C-alpha positions as protocol buffer text, in pm:
chain_id: "A"
residue {
  index: 1
  type: MET
  ca { x: -194 y: -2509 z: -3860 }
}
residue {
  index: 2
  type: LYS
  ca { x: -573 y: -2504 z: -3902 }
}
residue {
  index: 3
  type: ARG
  ca { x: -633 y: -2544 z: -3528 }
}
residue {
  index: 4
  type: THR
  ca { x: -381 y: -2267 z: -3459 }
}
residue {
  index: 5
  type: LEU
  ca { x: -562 y: -2031 z: -3697 }
}
residue {
  index: 6
  type: ILE
  ca { x: -898 y: -2113 z: -3539 }
}
residue {
  index: 7
  type: THR
  ca { x: -766 y: -2051 z: -3189 }
}
residue {
  index: 8
  type: SER
  ca { x: -601 y: -1725 z: -3301 }
}
residue {
  index: 9
  type: ALA
  ca { x: -930 y: -1614 z: -3456 }
}
residue {
  index: 10
  type: LEU
  ca { x: -1109 y: -1688 z: -3130 }
}
residue {
  index: 11
  type: LEU
  ca { x: -849 y: -1487 z: -2939 }
}
residue {
  index: 12
  type: LEU
  ca { x: -895 y: -1189 z: -3170 }
}
residue {
  index: 13
  type: ALA
  ca { x: -1275 y: -1211 z: -3157 }
}
residue {
  index: 14
  type: LEU
  ca { x: -1289 y: -1227 z: -2778 }
}
residue {
  index: 15
  type: THR
  ca { x: -1037 y: -945 z: -2743 }
}
residue {
  index: 16
  type: ALA
  ca { x: -1228 y: -719 z: -2981 }
}
residue {
  index: 17
  type: ALA
  ca { x: -1560 y: -796 z: -2811 }
}
residue {
  index: 18
  type: GLY
  ca { x: -1433 y: -721 z: -2462 }
}
residue {
  index: 19
  type: CYS
  ca { x: -1224 y: -406 z: -2513 }
}
residue {
  index: 20
  type: SER
  ca { x: -1319 y: -106 z: -2301 }
}
residue {
  index: 21
  type: THR
  ca { x: -1167 y: 161 z: -2077 }
}
residue {
  index: 22
  type: SER
  ca { x: -1161 y: 187 z: -1698 }
}
residue {
  index: 23
  type: SER
  ca { x: -1255 y: 506 z: -1512 }
}
residue {
  index: 24
  type: THR
  ca { x: -884 y: 592 z: -1484 }
}
residue {
  index: 25
  type: GLY
  ca { x: -837 y: 562 z: -1861 }
}
residue {
  index: 26
  type: ARG
  ca { x: -669 y: 221 z: -1857 }
}
residue {
  index: 27
  type: ASN
  ca { x: -750 y: -12 z: -2147 }
}
residue {
  index: 28
  type: LYS
  ca { x: -905 y: -338 z: -2033 }
}
residue {
  index: 29
  type: ILE
  ca { x: -1052 y: -661 z: -2165 }
}
residue {
  index: 30
  type: ALA
  ca { x: -1364 y: -786 z: -1985 }
}
residue {
  index: 31
  type: PHE
  ca { x: -1608 y: -1001 z: -2179 }
}
residue {
  index: 32
  type: MET
  ca { x: -1774 y: -1210 z: -1905 }
}
residue {
  index: 33
  type: ASP
  ca { x: -2151 y: -1165 z: -1860 }
}
residue {
  index: 34
  type: GLN
  ca { x: -2217 y: -944 z: -1557 }
}
residue {
  index: 35
  type: ASN
  ca { x: -2514 y: -1149 z: -1439 }
}
residue {
  index: 36
  type: GLN
  ca { x: -2299 y: -1459 z: -1443 }
}
residue {
  index: 37
  type: LEU
  ca { x: -2030 y: -1280 z: -1241 }
}
residue {
  index: 38
  type: ASN
  ca { x: -2288 y: -1163 z: -989 }
}
residue {
  index: 39
  type: ALA
  ca { x: -2412 y: -1519 z: -951 }
}
residue {
  index: 40
  type: MET
  ca { x: -2055 y: -1643 z: -904 }
}
residue {
  index: 41
  type: GLY
  ca { x: -1994 y: -1376 z: -641 }
}
residue {
  index: 42
  type: ALA
  ca { x: -2310 y: -1465 z: -452 }
}
residue {
  index: 43
  type: GLU
  ca { x: -2231 y: -1836 z: -462 }
}
residue {
  index: 44
  type: SER
  ca { x: -1875 y: -1782 z: -339 }
}
residue {
  index: 45
  type: PHE
  ca { x: -1999 y: -1558 z: -58 }
}
residue {
  index: 46
  type: GLU
  ca { x: -2249 y: -1820 z: 59 }
}
residue {
  index: 47
  type: GLU
  ca { x: -1976 y: -2084 z: 63 }
}
residue {
  index: 48
  type: MET
  ca { x: -1751 y: -1861 z: 270 }
}
residue {
  index: 49
  type: LYS
  ca { x: -2027 y: -1800 z: 524 }
}
residue {
  index: 50
  type: LYS
  ca { x: -2072 y: -2175 z: 561 }
}
residue {
  index: 51
  type: LYS
  ca { x: -1703 y: -2253 z: 601 }
}
residue {
  index: 52
  type: GLN
  ca { x: -1591 y: -1957 z: 815 }
}
residue {
  index: 53
  type: LYS
  ca { x: -1721 y: -1834 z: 1147 }
}
residue {
  index: 54
  type: VAL
  ca { x: -1937 y: -1524 z: 1114 }
}
residue {
  index: 55
  type: SER
  ca { x: -1914 y: -1268 z: 1395 }
}
residue {
  index: 56
  type: THR
  ca { x: -2227 y: -1211 z: 1600 }
}
residue {
  index: 57
  type: ASP
  ca { x: -2079 y: -922 z: 1799 }
}
residue {
  index: 58
  type: LYS
  ca { x: -2331 y: -640 z: 1759 }
}
residue {
  index: 59
  type: LYS
  ca { x: -2092 y: -349 z: 1814 }
}
residue {
  index: 60
  type: THR
  ca { x: -1845 y: -480 z: 1558 }
}
residue {
  index: 61
  type: ASN
  ca { x: -2114 y: -554 z: 1302 }
}
residue {
  index: 62
  type: ASP
  ca { x: -2277 y: -213 z: 1354 }
}
residue {
  index: 63
  type: TYR
  ca { x: -1940 y: -41 z: 1309 }
}
residue {
  index: 64
  type: VAL
  ca { x: -1852 y: -220 z: 986 }
}
residue {
  index: 65
  type: GLN
  ca { x: -2207 y: -175 z: 852 }
}
residue {
  index: 66
  type: CYS
  ca { x: -2192 y: 196 z: 936 }
}
residue {
  index: 67
  type: VAL
  ca { x: -1880 y: 249 z: 724 }
}
residue {
  index: 68
  type: ALA
  ca { x: -2019 y: 30 z: 445 }
}
residue {
  index: 69
  type: ASP
  ca { x: -2343 y: 228 z: 429 }
}
residue {
  index: 70
  type: PHE
  ca { x: -2156 y: 556 z: 372 }
}
residue {
  index: 71
  type: ILE
  ca { x: -1928 y: 398 z: 109 }
}
residue {
  index: 72
  type: THR
  ca { x: -2177 y: 195 z: -94 }
}
residue {
  index: 73
  type: VAL
  ca { x: -2427 y: 478 z: -144 }
}
residue {
  index: 74
  type: HIS
  ca { x: -2169 y: 630 z: -381 }
}
residue {
  index: 75
  type: VAL
  ca { x: -2118 y: 314 z: -589 }
}
residue {
  index: 76
  type: PRO
  ca { x: -2246 y: 359 z: -948 }
}
residue {
  index: 77
  type: LYS
  ca { x: -2561 y: 160 z: -1020 }
}
residue {
  index: 78
  type: SER
  ca { x: -2382 y: 15 z: -1321 }
}
residue {
  index: 79
  type: ALA
  ca { x: -2156 y: -170 z: -1075 }
}
residue {
  index: 80
  type: HIS
  ca { x: -2436 y: -278 z: -841 }
}
residue {
  index: 81
  type: ASP
  ca { x: -2795 y: -162 z: -826 }
}
residue {
  index: 82
  type: GLY
  ca { x: -2933 y: -277 z: -493 }
}
residue {
  index: 83
  type: GLU
  ca { x: -2849 y: -351 z: -132 }
}
residue {
  index: 84
  type: TRP
  ca { x: -2501 y: -461 z: -28 }
}
residue {
  index: 85
  type: GLU
  ca { x: -2462 y: -759 z: 202 }
}
residue {
  index: 86
  type: VAL
  ca { x: -2191 y: -698 z: 461 }
}
residue {
  index: 87
  type: VAL
  ca { x: -2051 y: -979 z: 678 }
}
residue {
  index: 88
  type: VAL
  ca { x: -1785 y: -969 z: 950 }
}
residue {
  index: 89
  type: PHE
  ca { x: -1584 y: -1290 z: 981 }
}
residue {
  index: 90
  type: ASP
  ca { x: -1469 y: -1379 z: 1332 }
}
residue {
  index: 91
  type: SER
  ca { x: -1105 y: -1428 z: 1245 }
}
residue {
  index: 92
  type: ASP
  ca { x: -775 y: -1257 z: 1328 }
}
residue {
  index: 93
  type: GLN
  ca { x: -686 y: -1261 z: 959 }
}
residue {
  index: 94
  type: ILE
  ca { x: -592 y: -916 z: 829 }
}
residue {
  index: 95
  type: ASN
  ca { x: -815 y: -914 z: 524 }
}
residue {
  index: 96
  type: ALA
  ca { x: -1128 y: -780 z: 356 }
}
residue {
  index: 97
  type: PHE
  ca { x: -1288 y: -823 z: 15 }
}
residue {
  index: 98
  type: ALA
  ca { x: -1580 y: -726 z: -207 }
}
residue {
  index: 99
  type: LEU
  ca { x: -1742 y: -946 z: -470 }
}
residue {
  index: 100
  type: PRO
  ca { x: -1961 y: -882 z: -775 }
}
residue {
  index: 101
  type: GLY
  ca { x: -2325 y: -886 z: -680 }
}
residue {
  index: 102
  type: GLY
  ca { x: -2292 y: -650 z: -383 }
}
residue {
  index: 103
  type: LYS
  ca { x: -2103 y: -862 z: -127 }
}
residue {
  index: 104
  type: ILE
  ca { x: -1852 y: -731 z: 128 }
}
residue {
  index: 105
  type: GLY
  ca { x: -1653 y: -940 z: 375 }
}
residue {
  index: 106
  type: VAL
  ca { x: -1442 y: -796 z: 656 }
}
residue {
  index: 107
  type: TYR
  ca { x: -1223 y: -1002 z: 891 }
}
residue {
  index: 108
  type: LYS
  ca { x: -1206 y: -881 z: 1252 }
}
residue {
  index: 109
  type: GLY
  ca { x: -826 y: -888 z: 1241 }
}
residue {
  index: 110
  type: ILE
  ca { x: -815 y: -596 z: 1002 }
}
residue {
  index: 111
  type: LEU
  ca { x: -992 y: -373 z: 1255 }
}
residue {
  index: 112
  type: LYS
  ca { x: -675 y: -377 z: 1465 }
}
residue {
  index: 113
  type: VAL
  ca { x: -472 y: -243 z: 1172 }
}
residue {
  index: 114
  type: ALA
  ca { x: -737 y: -6 z: 1034 }
}
residue {
  index: 115
  type: GLU
  ca { x: -753 y: 192 z: 1356 }
}
residue {
  index: 116
  type: ASP
  ca { x: -1055 y: 413 z: 1291 }
}
residue {
  index: 117
  type: GLN
  ca { x: -1350 y: 470 z: 1057 }
}
residue {
  index: 118
  type: HIS
  ca { x: -1138 y: 657 z: 803 }
}
residue {
  index: 119
  type: GLN
  ca { x: -882 y: 377 z: 769 }
}
residue {
  index: 120
  type: LEU
  ca { x: -1155 y: 113 z: 747 }
}
residue {
  index: 121
  type: ALA
  ca { x: -1319 y: 326 z: 477 }
}
residue {
  index: 122
  type: ALA
  ca { x: -988 y: 321 z: 289 }
}
residue {
  index: 123
  type: ILE
  ca { x: -991 y: -60 z: 299 }
}
residue {
  index: 124
  type: MET
  ca { x: -1357 y: -85 z: 206 }
}
residue {
  index: 125
  type: GLY
  ca { x: -1329 y: 178 z: -66 }
}
residue {
  index: 126
  type: HIS
  ca { x: -1036 y: -13 z: -215 }
}
residue {
  index: 127
  type: GLU
  ca { x: -1222 y: -344 z: -216 }
}
residue {
  index: 128
  type: VAL
  ca { x: -1543 y: -197 z: -358 }
}
residue {
  index: 129
  type: ALA
  ca { x: -1335 y: -23 z: -625 }
}
residue {
  index: 130
  type: HIS
  ca { x: -1236 y: -369 z: -754 }
}
residue {
  index: 131
  type: VAL
  ca { x: -1607 y: -431 z: -818 }
}
residue {
  index: 132
  type: ILE
  ca { x: -1664 y: -88 z: -974 }
}
residue {
  index: 133
  type: GLU
  ca { x: -1377 y: -138 z: -1217 }
}
residue {
  index: 134
  type: GLU
  ca { x: -1477 y: -498 z: -1304 }
}
residue {
  index: 135
  type: HIS
  ca { x: -1142 y: -640 z: -1200 }
}
residue {
  index: 136
  type: ALA
  ca { x: -1286 y: -988 z: -1141 }
}
residue {
  index: 137
  type: ASN
  ca { x: -1421 y: -983 z: -1496 }
}
residue {
  index: 138
  type: GLU
  ca { x: -1081 y: -878 z: -1626 }
}
residue {
  index: 139
  type: ARG
  ca { x: -899 y: -1145 z: -1430 }
}
residue {
  index: 140
  type: ILE
  ca { x: -1123 y: -1426 z: -1554 }
}
residue {
  index: 141
  type: SER
  ca { x: -1114 y: -1291 z: -1912 }
}
residue {
  index: 142
  type: ALA
  ca { x: -734 y: -1267 z: -1903 }
}
residue {
  index: 143
  type: GLU
  ca { x: -700 y: -1621 z: -1772 }
}
residue {
  index: 144
  type: GLN
  ca { x: -927 y: -1750 z: -2046 }
}
residue {
  index: 145
  type: LEU
  ca { x: -727 y: -1568 z: -2313 }
}
residue {
  index: 146
  type: ALA
  ca { x: -402 y: -1695 z: -2165 }
}
residue {
  index: 147
  type: GLY
  ca { x: -539 y: -2049 z: -2173 }
}
residue {
  index: 148
  type: LEU
  ca { x: -636 y: -2017 z: -2539 }
}
residue {
  index: 149
  type: GLY
  ca { x: -294 y: -1875 z: -2618 }
}
residue {
  index: 150
  type: LEU
  ca { x: -120 y: -2171 z: -2457 }
}
residue {
  index: 151
  type: ILE
  ca { x: -343 y: -2411 z: -2649 }
}
residue {
  index: 152
  type: ALA
  ca { x: -254 y: -2240 z: -2976 }
}
residue {
  index: 153
  type: THR
  ca { x: 116 y: -2247 z: -2895 }
}
residue {
  index: 154
  type: GLY
  ca { x: 92 y: -2608 z: -2784 }
}
residue {
  index: 155
  type: VAL
  ca { x: -36 y: -2702 z: -3127 }
}
residue {
  index: 156
  type: ALA
  ca { x: 239 y: -2497 z: -3295 }
}
residue {
  index: 157
  type: ILE
  ca { x: 519 y: -2677 z: -3106 }
}
residue {
  index: 158
  type: GLY
  ca { x: 372 y: -3021 z: -3160 }
}
residue {
  index: 159
  type: ASP
  ca { x: 660 y: -3130 z: -3383 }
}
residue {
  index: 160
  type: MET
  ca { x: 932 y: -3051 z: -3128 }
}
residue {
  index: 161
  type: ASN
  ca { x: 1120 y: -3333 z: -2958 }
}
residue {
  index: 162
  type: VAL
  ca { x: 996 y: -3428 z: -2610 }
}
residue {
  index: 163
  type: GLU
  ca { x: 1273 y: -3252 z: -2416 }
}
residue {
  index: 164
  type: HIS
  ca { x: 1242 y: -2918 z: -2599 }
}
residue {
  index: 165
  type: LYS
  ca { x: 863 y: -2934 z: -2589 }
}
residue {
  index: 166
  type: ALA
  ca { x: 863 y: -2982 z: -2211 }
}
residue {
  index: 167
  type: LEU
  ca { x: 1101 y: -2689 z: -2157 }
}
residue {
  index: 168
  type: THR
  ca { x: 898 y: -2463 z: -2387 }
}
residue {
  index: 169
  type: ILE
  ca { x: 567 y: -2545 z: -2218 }
}
residue {
  index: 170
  type: ALA
  ca { x: 724 y: -2488 z: -1874 }
}
residue {
  index: 171
  type: ALA
  ca { x: 856 y: -2149 z: -1984 }
}
residue {
  index: 172
  type: LEU
  ca { x: 518 y: -2053 z: -2127 }
}
residue {
  index: 173
  type: GLY
  ca { x: 353 y: -2146 z: -1798 }
}
residue {
  index: 174
  type: ILE
  ca { x: 581 y: -1908 z: -1609 }
}
residue {
  index: 175
  type: PHE
  ca { x: 515 y: -1635 z: -1864 }
}
residue {
  index: 176
  type: ALA
  ca { x: 139 y: -1682 z: -1835 }
}
residue {
  index: 177
  type: GLU
  ca { x: 158 y: -1655 z: -1457 }
}
residue {
  index: 178
  type: TYR
  ca { x: 408 y: -1371 z: -1414 }
}
residue {
  index: 179
  type: GLY
  ca { x: 422 y: -1204 z: -1755 }
}
residue {
  index: 180
  type: VAL
  ca { x: 52 y: -1182 z: -1837 }
}
residue {
  index: 181
  type: LEU
  ca { x: -166 y: -1237 z: -1533 }
}
residue {
  index: 182
  type: MET
  ca { x: 45 y: -1097 z: -1252 }
}
residue {
  index: 183
  type: PRO
  ca { x: 86 y: -747 z: -1404 }
}
residue {
  index: 184
  type: TYR
  ca { x: -293 y: -730 z: -1434 }
}
residue {
  index: 185
  type: GLY
  ca { x: -305 y: -786 z: -1060 }
}
residue {
  index: 186
  type: ARG
  ca { x: -64 y: -505 z: -983 }
}
residue {
  index: 187
  type: SER
  ca { x: -242 y: -260 z: -1210 }
}
residue {
  index: 188
  type: HIS
  ca { x: -575 y: -360 z: -1054 }
}
residue {
  index: 189
  type: GLU
  ca { x: -443 y: -296 z: -704 }
}
residue {
  index: 190
  type: THR
  ca { x: -304 y: 45 z: -795 }
}
residue {
  index: 191
  type: GLU
  ca { x: -626 y: 142 z: -969 }
}
residue {
  index: 192
  type: ALA
  ca { x: -835 y: 22 z: -673 }
}
residue {
  index: 193
  type: ASP
  ca { x: -619 y: 233 z: -440 }
}
residue {
  index: 194
  type: ILE
  ca { x: -688 y: 550 z: -641 }
}
residue {
  index: 195
  type: VAL
  ca { x: -1056 y: 483 z: -716 }
}
residue {
  index: 196
  type: GLY
  ca { x: -1109 y: 372 z: -356 }
}
residue {
  index: 197
  type: GLN
  ca { x: -946 y: 684 z: -215 }
}
residue {
  index: 198
  type: ASP
  ca { x: -1176 y: 903 z: -424 }
}
residue {
  index: 199
  type: LEU
  ca { x: -1473 y: 692 z: -319 }
}
residue {
  index: 200
  type: MET
  ca { x: -1400 y: 723 z: 54 }
}
residue {
  index: 201
  type: ALA
  ca { x: -1353 y: 1098 z: 14 }
}
residue {
  index: 202
  type: LYS
  ca { x: -1693 y: 1136 z: -154 }
}
residue {
  index: 203
  type: ALA
  ca { x: -1842 y: 942 z: 138 }
}
residue {
  index: 204
  type: GLY
  ca { x: -1701 y: 1190 z: 391 }
}
residue {
  index: 205
  type: PHE
  ca { x: -1394 y: 999 z: 508 }
}
residue {
  index: 206
  type: ASN
  ca { x: -1053 y: 1168 z: 521 }
}
residue {
  index: 207
  type: PRO
  ca { x: -848 y: 1038 z: 223 }
}
residue {
  index: 208
  type: GLU
  ca { x: -522 y: 1103 z: 408 }
}
residue {
  index: 209
  type: ALA
  ca { x: -614 y: 807 z: 630 }
}
residue {
  index: 210
  type: SER
  ca { x: -541 y: 574 z: 338 }
}
residue {
  index: 211
  type: ILE
  ca { x: -173 y: 666 z: 370 }
}
residue {
  index: 212
  type: LYS
  ca { x: -171 y: 595 z: 744 }
}
residue {
  index: 213
  type: LEU
  ca { x: -348 y: 266 z: 676 }
}
residue {
  index: 214
  type: TRP
  ca { x: -74 y: 138 z: 447 }
}
residue {
  index: 215
  type: GLN
  ca { x: 191 y: 255 z: 691 }
}
residue {
  index: 216
  type: ASN
  ca { x: 15 y: 37 z: 948 }
}
residue {
  index: 217
  type: MET
  ca { x: -2 y: -247 z: 696 }
}
residue {
  index: 218
  type: ALA
  ca { x: 374 y: -222 z: 643 }
}
residue {
  index: 219
  type: LYS
  ca { x: 429 y: -257 z: 1018 }
}
residue {
  index: 220
  type: ALA
  ca { x: 184 y: -548 z: 1042 }
}
residue {
  index: 221
  type: SER
  ca { x: 360 y: -736 z: 760 }
}
residue {
  index: 222
  type: GLY
  ca { x: 682 y: -742 z: 963 }
}
residue {
  index: 223
  type: GLY
  ca { x: 893 y: -711 z: 650 }
}
residue {
  index: 224
  type: ASN
  ca { x: 760 y: -1036 z: 505 }
}
residue {
  index: 225
  type: GLN
  ca { x: 614 y: -882 z: 190 }
}
residue {
  index: 226
  type: PRO
  ca { x: 730 y: -1056 z: -132 }
}
residue {
  index: 227
  type: PRO
  ca { x: 927 y: -858 z: -395 }
}
residue {
  index: 228
  type: GLU
  ca { x: 701 y: -623 z: -589 }
}
residue {
  index: 229
  type: PHE
  ca { x: 805 y: -769 z: -925 }
}
residue {
  index: 230
  type: LEU
  ca { x: 662 y: -1112 z: -837 }
}
residue {
  index: 231
  type: SER
  ca { x: 364 y: -989 z: -639 }
}
residue {
  index: 232
  type: THR
  ca { x: 11 y: -905 z: -745 }
}
residue {
  index: 233
  type: HIS
  ca { x: 22 y: -623 z: -493 }
}
residue {
  index: 234
  type: PRO
  ca { x: 235 y: -309 z: -522 }
}
residue {
  index: 235
  type: SER
  ca { x: 485 y: -259 z: -241 }
}
residue {
  index: 236
  type: ASN
  ca { x: 357 y: -61 z: 55 }
}
residue {
  index: 237
  type: GLN
  ca { x: 589 y: 228 z: -32 }
}
residue {
  index: 238
  type: SER
  ca { x: 465 y: 235 z: -394 }
}
residue {
  index: 239
  type: ARG
  ca { x: 107 y: 242 z: -268 }
}
residue {
  index: 240
  type: ILE
  ca { x: 179 y: 528 z: -31 }
}
residue {
  index: 241
  type: LYS
  ca { x: 348 y: 728 z: -306 }
}
residue {
  index: 242
  type: GLU
  ca { x: 52 y: 682 z: -543 }
}
residue {
  index: 243
  type: LEU
  ca { x: -199 y: 772 z: -271 }
}
residue {
  index: 244
  type: ARG
  ca { x: -6 y: 1086 z: -175 }
}
residue {
  index: 245
  type: GLY
  ca { x: -4 y: 1188 z: -538 }
}
residue {
  index: 246
  type: ASN
  ca { x: -382 y: 1142 z: -567 }
}
residue {
  index: 247
  type: LEU
  ca { x: -461 y: 1364 z: -267 }
}
residue {
  index: 248
  type: SER
  ca { x: -484 y: 1657 z: -508 }
}
residue {
  index: 249
  type: ASN
  ca { x: -793 y: 1484 z: -652 }
}
residue {
  index: 250
  type: SER
  ca { x: -940 y: 1321 z: -342 }
}
residue {
  index: 251
  type: SER
  ca { x: -898 y: 1607 z: -91 }
}
residue {
  index: 252
  type: PRO
  ca { x: -1135 y: 1845 z: -281 }
}
residue {
  index: 253
  type: LEU
  ca { x: -1391 y: 1562 z: -294 }
}
residue {
  index: 254
  type: TYR
  ca { x: -1362 y: 1526 z: 83 }
}
residue {
  index: 255
  type: LYS
  ca { x: -1412 y: 1899 z: 136 }
}
residue {
  index: 256
  type: LYS
  ca { x: -1725 y: 1891 z: -81 }
}
residue {
  index: 257
  type: ALA
  ca { x: -1874 y: 1587 z: 94 }
}
residue {
  index: 258
  type: THR
  ca { x: -2194 y: 1660 z: 284 }
}
residue {
  index: 259
  type: ALA
  ca { x: -2189 y: 1335 z: 483 }
}
residue {
  index: 260
  type: LYS
  ca { x: -2034 y: 1336 z: 831 }
}
residue {
  index: 261
  type: PRO
  ca { x: -1975 y: 972 z: 929 }
}
residue {
  index: 262
  type: ASN
  ca { x: -1945 y: 891 z: 1299 }
}
residue {
  index: 263
  type: CYS
  ca { x: -1867 y: 519 z: 1306 }
}
residue {
  index: 264
  type: VAL
  ca { x: -1678 y: 411 z: 1619 }
}
residue {
  index: 265
  type: ASN
  ca { x: -1434 y: 119 z: 1612 }
}
residue {
  index: 266
  type: PRO
  ca { x: -1511 y: -107 z: 1910 }
}
residue {
  index: 267
  type: ILE
  ca { x: -1177 y: -289 z: 1873 }
}
residue {
  index: 268
  type: LYS
  ca { x: -883 y: -93 z: 2003 }
}
residue {
  index: 269
  type: ALA
  ca { x: -562 y: -113 z: 1801 }
}
């Protein structure tokens, strides 16, 4: 009982210390030190560059860097105050990411799906939005809280017989994965879509291209996308619906943008 109370007190203390609100008004818990996260992001990025082939194609690198330069200039300094390192990985994988500490990775394969600068800006805006909204911090914080919760519950069920204890722990594991952590992932993805669409619009990229991008993504997936309920990502159709709905916010930002990007995709779709 004493250990359970101590763990519960720790849970409450960490939750209270890390409560804040995202730019979209969503309540969040993020109590990791930002400097530590930046260091983790930098370390992970260096490891990826060692293990994966980095593209040396000048035209491709110039294109990706061009889009990144227009996007990152609009990132709040509170998210990253400094230069962004942008790397193109020489892989057909359809993927891209951004990490705390100003790191962006783009796989060449995604340039065949994101057909032009506007669609690539939608991808990059989405990934950078994860950094702006501290989603990595939230994910780690949520996992730590889930771990403490399982410890507390494990102590509470200590007197159960072996069979019931095993079943209970197994059920709790599923709940921690799908009931607690997975919904965070879906909400993060939806938020990154909206924040990213606004970000690309401010940078002078047409926000309507984000809709075309996810239509292309749906085609590229070949119908192999897992059910939305058990996925960290919203379904393509849900994404498209949300992005259409946000055009009323992002389109005026695009019209007000003074930048006129002219980044040319060297890889034909």
